[in-house]
Coordinates of C-alpha atoms in Angstrom, one line a residue:
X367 CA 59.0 122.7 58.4
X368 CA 59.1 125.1 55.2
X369 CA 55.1 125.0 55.4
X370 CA 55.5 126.4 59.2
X371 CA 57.7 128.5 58.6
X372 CA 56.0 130.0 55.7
X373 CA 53.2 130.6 57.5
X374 CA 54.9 132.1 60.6
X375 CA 56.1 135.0 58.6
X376 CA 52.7 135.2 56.6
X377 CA 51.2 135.9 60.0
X378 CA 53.8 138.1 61.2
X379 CA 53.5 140.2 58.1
X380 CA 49.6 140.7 58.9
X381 CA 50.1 141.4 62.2
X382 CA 52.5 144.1 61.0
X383 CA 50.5 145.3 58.5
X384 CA 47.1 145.2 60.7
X385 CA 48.3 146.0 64.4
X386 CA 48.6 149.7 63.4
X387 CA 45.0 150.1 61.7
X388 CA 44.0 148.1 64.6
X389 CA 45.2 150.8 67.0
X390 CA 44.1 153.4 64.9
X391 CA 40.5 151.7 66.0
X392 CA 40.6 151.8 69.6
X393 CA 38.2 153.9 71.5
X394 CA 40.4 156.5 72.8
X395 CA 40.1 160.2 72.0
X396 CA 42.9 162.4 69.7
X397 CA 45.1 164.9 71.2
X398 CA 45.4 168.3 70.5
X399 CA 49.1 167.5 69.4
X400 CA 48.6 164.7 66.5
X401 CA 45.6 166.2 66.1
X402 CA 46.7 170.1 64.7
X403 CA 50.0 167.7 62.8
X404 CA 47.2 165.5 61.0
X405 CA 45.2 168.7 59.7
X406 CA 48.6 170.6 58.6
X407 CA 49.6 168.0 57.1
X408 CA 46.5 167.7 55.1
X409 CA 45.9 171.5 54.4
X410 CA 49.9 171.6 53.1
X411 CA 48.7 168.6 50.9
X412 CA 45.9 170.8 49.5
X413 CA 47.7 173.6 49.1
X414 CA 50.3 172.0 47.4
X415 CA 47.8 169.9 45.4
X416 CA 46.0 172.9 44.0
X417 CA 48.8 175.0 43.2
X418 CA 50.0 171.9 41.1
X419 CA 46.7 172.2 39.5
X420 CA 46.8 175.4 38.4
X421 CA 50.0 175.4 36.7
X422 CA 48.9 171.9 35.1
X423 CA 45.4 173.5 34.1
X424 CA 47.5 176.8 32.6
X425 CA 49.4 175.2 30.9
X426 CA 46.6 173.3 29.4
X427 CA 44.3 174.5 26.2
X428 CA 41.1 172.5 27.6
X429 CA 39.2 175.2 29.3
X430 CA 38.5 174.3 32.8
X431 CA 41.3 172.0 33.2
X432 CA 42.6 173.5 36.1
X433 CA 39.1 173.1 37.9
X434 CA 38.8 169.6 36.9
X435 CA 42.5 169.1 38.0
X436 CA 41.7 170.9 41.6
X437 CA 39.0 168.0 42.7
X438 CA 41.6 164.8 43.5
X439 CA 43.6 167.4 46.1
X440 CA 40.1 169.0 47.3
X441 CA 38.6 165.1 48.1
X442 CA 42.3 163.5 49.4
X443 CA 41.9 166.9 51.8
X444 CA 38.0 165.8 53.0
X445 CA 39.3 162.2 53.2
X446 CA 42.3 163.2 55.1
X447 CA 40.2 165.8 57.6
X448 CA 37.8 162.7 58.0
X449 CA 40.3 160.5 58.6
X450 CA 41.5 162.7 61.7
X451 CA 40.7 161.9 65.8
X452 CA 40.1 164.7 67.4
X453 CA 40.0 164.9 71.2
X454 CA 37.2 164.3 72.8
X455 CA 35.7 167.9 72.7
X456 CA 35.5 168.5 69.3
X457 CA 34.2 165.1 68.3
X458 CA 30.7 167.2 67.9
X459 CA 32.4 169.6 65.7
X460 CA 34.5 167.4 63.3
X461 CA 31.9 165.2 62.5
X462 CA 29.7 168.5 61.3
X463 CA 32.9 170.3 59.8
X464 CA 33.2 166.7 57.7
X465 CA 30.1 166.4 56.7
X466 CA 30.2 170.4 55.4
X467 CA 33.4 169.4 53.9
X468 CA 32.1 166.8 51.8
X469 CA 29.0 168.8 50.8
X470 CA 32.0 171.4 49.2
X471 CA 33.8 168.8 47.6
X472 CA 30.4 167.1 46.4
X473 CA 29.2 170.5 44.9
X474 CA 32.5 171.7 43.4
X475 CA 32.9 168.5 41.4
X476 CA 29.2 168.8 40.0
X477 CA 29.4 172.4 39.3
X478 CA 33.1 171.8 38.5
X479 CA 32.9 175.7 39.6
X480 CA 35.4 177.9 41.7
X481 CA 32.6 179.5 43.1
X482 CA 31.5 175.7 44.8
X483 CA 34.9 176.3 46.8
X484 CA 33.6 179.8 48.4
X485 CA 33.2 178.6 51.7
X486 CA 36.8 177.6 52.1
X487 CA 37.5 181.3 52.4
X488 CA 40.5 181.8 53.8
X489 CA 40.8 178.3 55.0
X490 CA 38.6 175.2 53.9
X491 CA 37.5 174.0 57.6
X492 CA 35.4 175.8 59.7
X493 CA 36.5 177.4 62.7
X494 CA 35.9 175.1 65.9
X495 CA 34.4 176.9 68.9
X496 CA 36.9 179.5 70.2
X497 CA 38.6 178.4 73.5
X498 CA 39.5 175.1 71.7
X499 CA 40.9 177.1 68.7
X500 CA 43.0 178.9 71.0
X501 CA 44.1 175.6 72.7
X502 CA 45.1 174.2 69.0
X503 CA 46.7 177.1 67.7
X504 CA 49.1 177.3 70.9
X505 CA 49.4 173.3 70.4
X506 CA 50.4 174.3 66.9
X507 CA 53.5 176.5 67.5
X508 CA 55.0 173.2 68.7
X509 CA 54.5 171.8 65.6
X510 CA 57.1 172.4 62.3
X511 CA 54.0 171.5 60.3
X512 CA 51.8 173.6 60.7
X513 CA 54.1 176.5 60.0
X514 CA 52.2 178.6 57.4
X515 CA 48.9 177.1 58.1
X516 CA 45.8 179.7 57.8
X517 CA 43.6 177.6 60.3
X518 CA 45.3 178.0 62.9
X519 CA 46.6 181.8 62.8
X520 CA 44.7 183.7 64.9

C-alpha cells in the first residue's frame, strides 16, 4: 500500500510540475494581452537589473565592473524576450527581433563594451511593424506592468 501510495503522489507531483510546461507547448498563438505583460515584465527586470549593476560596478575599484555586472540582466532579458509567444502576426517579427537580440547580448559580452548595447537606444527590442505596435500599446494601458515601459510609448 505505502509503495502505491508513494508513487501516486510521485506522479501527481510530475504532473503538476509538467502540465504547465506542457501547455506552455501547445500550438496555439499568444495574445496581445500576456503578450505586452511577458515583455514588461522582462524590460522592468532589465532595467532593474542594470541599474543594480551600476551601483554594484561604482561602488567597485575593478574598472569595468559595472559592464561585466550588466551582462546576466542583458542575457535573462534575451532569454525572457525569447521565451515570449507572440500572436500569430508577429511570429515573423519576434523570431528576427530574438535573433538581433542575441547578436547584442553576444557582442556586448565579447567586447564587454557599452557601445555593444547602442542599438537598444531608447528601448532594447526593435519596433514591430506599426499597426501591431499600435494594437500592443493600447493592449498595454490595461496592463499595471507595463506602466513606465519605453517600448510601448508611442
Amino acid at each position: 500500500m505505502r509503495g502505491t501510495r508513494e508513487r501516486l503522489v510521485g506522479g501527481l507531483l510530475a504532473l503538476a510540475m509538467f502540465a504547465p510546461l506542457a501547455a506552455a507547448c501547445g500550438s496555439d498563438d499568444g495574445n496581445d494581452q500576456d503578450f505586452v505583460r511577458g515583455l514588461c515584465e522582462a524590460s522592468t527586470a532589465l532595467r532593474t537589473g542594470v541599474e543594480k549593476a551600476v551601483k554594484d560596478g561604482a561602488a567597485s575599484t575593478e574598472p569595468g565592473k559595472a559592464v561585466e555586472l550588466m551582462a546576466p540582466p542583458v542575457d535573462a532579458f534575451v532569454k525572457a524576450f525569447n521565451d515570449l509567444n507572440p500572436p500569430a502576426d508577429l511570429k515573423a517579427w519576434h523570431k528576427d527581433a530574438s535573433s538581433q537580440l542575441e547578436k547584442t547580448a553576444a557582442a556586448f559580452r565579447t567586447e564587454k563594451k557599452l557601445s555593444a548595447l547602442a542599438s537598444f537606444n531608447d528601448s532594447p527590442v526593435p519596433d514591430p511593424p506599426a499597426a501591431a505596435k499600435s494594437r500592443l500599446q493600447a493592449a498595454a494601458k490595461d496592463v499595471p506592468e507595463c506602466n513606465g515601459v519605453a517600448f510601448l510609448k508611442p
